[in-house]
Amino acid sequence: MPDTANTAAVHAPCAAGELSLAELTAEICCLAGHINAASYRWIALIAELDRRQGWADDSAQSCAHWLGWKCGVALGAAREKVRVARALESLPKTSRPWR
């Protein structure tokens, strides 16, 4: 993992071809972490929307249909997102913050 001093340099906008190999791999790994964290947050929000049936306010047939309509997710993939969101509720260790 890059130290804090190197992280700022890695996040500076520049063409990928201008990065050293170490900077390139560090940026890829750093962005993967951000993507995974954002994906988890998105799924957790979907779980809350589904729990509250917030999708029904927009006259959608289901949470999956709402995801398709509002977020452009294919229906099959949207159903899978809702399934995962519901499953996370029964996996408290997965949702617990790291410390």
Tab-separated table of C-alpha atoms in Angstrom:
chain	number	residue	atom	x	y	z
A	1	MET	CA	0.000	0.000	0.000
A	2	PRO	CA	1.308	3.455	-0.802
A	3	ASP	CA	2.073	5.796	2.075
A	4	THR	CA	0.180	9.072	2.442
A	5	ALA	CA	2.839	11.131	0.674
A	6	ASN	CA	2.690	8.887	-2.384
A	7	THR	CA	-1.103	8.722	-2.391
A	8	ALA	CA	-1.463	12.419	-3.235
A	9	ALA	CA	0.836	12.008	-6.219
A	10	VAL	CA	-1.032	8.931	-7.392
A	11	HIS	CA	-4.373	10.765	-7.266
A	12	ALA	CA	-3.121	13.750	-9.250
A	13	PRO	CA	-4.906	13.709	-12.610
A	14	CYS	CA	-2.594	12.699	-15.397
A	15	ALA	CA	-2.591	10.303	-18.322
A	16	ALA	CA	-2.018	6.693	-17.339
A	17	GLY	CA	0.996	6.627	-19.651
A	18	GLU	CA	2.680	9.259	-17.483
A	19	LEU	CA	2.525	7.102	-14.340
A	20	SER	CA	5.379	4.882	-13.246
A	21	LEU	CA	4.500	1.196	-12.965
A	22	ALA	CA	4.415	1.504	-9.169
A	23	GLU	CA	2.075	4.521	-9.387
A	24	LEU	CA	-0.113	2.744	-11.930
A	25	THR	CA	-0.544	-0.377	-9.799
A	26	ALA	CA	-1.096	1.718	-6.654
A	27	GLU	CA	-3.793	3.756	-8.419
A	28	ILE	CA	-5.521	0.603	-9.680
A	29	CYS	CA	-5.571	-0.905	-6.181
A	30	CYS	CA	-6.674	2.351	-4.570
A	31	LEU	CA	-9.526	2.805	-7.020
A	32	ALA	CA	-10.597	-0.818	-6.533
A	33	GLY	CA	-10.965	-0.081	-2.832
A	34	HIS	CA	-13.059	3.013	-3.550
A	35	ILE	CA	-15.243	1.100	-6.018
A	36	ASN	CA	-15.797	-1.731	-3.535
A	37	ALA	CA	-16.638	0.694	-0.725
A	38	ALA	CA	-19.064	2.590	-2.964
A	39	SER	CA	-20.644	-0.683	-4.141
A	40	TYR	CA	-21.189	-1.781	-0.549
A	41	ARG	CA	-22.731	1.582	0.345
A	42	TRP	CA	-24.986	1.398	-2.729
A	43	ILE	CA	-26.184	-2.106	-1.785
A	44	ALA	CA	-26.783	-1.002	1.823
A	45	LEU	CA	-28.890	1.917	0.571
A	46	ILE	CA	-30.833	-0.434	-1.712
A	47	ALA	CA	-31.559	-2.623	1.335
A	48	GLU	CA	-32.953	0.393	3.200
A	49	LEU	CA	-35.023	1.526	0.203
A	50	ASP	CA	-36.420	-1.993	-0.129
A	51	ARG	CA	-37.106	-2.267	3.613
A	52	ARG	CA	-39.052	1.024	3.505
A	53	GLN	CA	-40.663	0.126	0.179
A	54	GLY	CA	-39.514	3.513	-1.092
A	55	TRP	CA	-39.691	2.199	-4.613
A	56	ALA	CA	-43.506	2.008	-4.323
A	57	ASP	CA	-43.726	5.821	-4.072
A	58	ASP	CA	-42.774	5.992	-7.743
A	59	SER	CA	-45.349	3.345	-8.711
A	60	ALA	CA	-42.666	0.782	-9.533
A	61	GLN	CA	-43.635	-2.897	-9.388
A	62	SER	CA	-40.655	-3.813	-7.179
A	63	CYS	CA	-37.360	-2.544	-5.910
A	64	ALA	CA	-35.663	-4.280	-8.846
A	65	HIS	CA	-37.945	-2.515	-11.316
A	66	TRP	CA	-37.183	0.791	-9.599
A	67	LEU	CA	-33.422	0.144	-9.948
A	68	GLY	CA	-33.909	-0.564	-13.613
A	69	TRP	CA	-35.934	2.589	-14.137
A	70	LYS	CA	-33.960	5.027	-11.977
A	71	CYS	CA	-30.423	3.586	-12.190
A	72	GLY	CA	-30.407	1.896	-15.585
A	73	VAL	CA	-29.712	-1.566	-14.158
A	74	ALA	CA	-30.914	-4.520	-16.239
A	75	LEU	CA	-33.819	-6.262	-14.521
A	76	GLY	CA	-31.953	-9.510	-13.894
A	77	ALA	CA	-28.986	-7.668	-12.426
A	78	ALA	CA	-31.318	-5.454	-10.386
A	79	ARG	CA	-33.005	-8.519	-8.905
A	80	GLU	CA	-29.578	-9.821	-7.934
A	81	LYS	CA	-28.676	-6.488	-6.275
A	82	VAL	CA	-31.884	-6.624	-4.218
A	83	ARG	CA	-31.209	-10.255	-3.298
A	84	VAL	CA	-27.710	-9.366	-2.091
A	85	ALA	CA	-29.037	-6.319	-0.225
A	86	ARG	CA	-31.538	-8.496	1.625
A	87	ALA	CA	-28.910	-11.158	2.337
A	88	LEU	CA	-26.528	-8.620	3.903
A	89	GLU	CA	-29.067	-8.027	6.656
A	90	SER	CA	-28.504	-11.575	7.886
A	91	LEU	CA	-24.713	-11.194	7.733
A	92	PRO	CA	-23.910	-8.683	10.503
A	93	LYS	CA	-20.165	-9.435	10.478
A	94	THR	CA	-20.028	-8.412	6.837
A	95	SER	CA	-21.666	-5.083	7.611
A	96	ARG	CA	-19.675	-4.345	10.771
A	97	PRO	CA	-17.065	-1.576	10.353
A	98	TRP	CA	-13.458	-2.712	10.387
A	99	ARG	CA	-11.395	-1.803	13.404
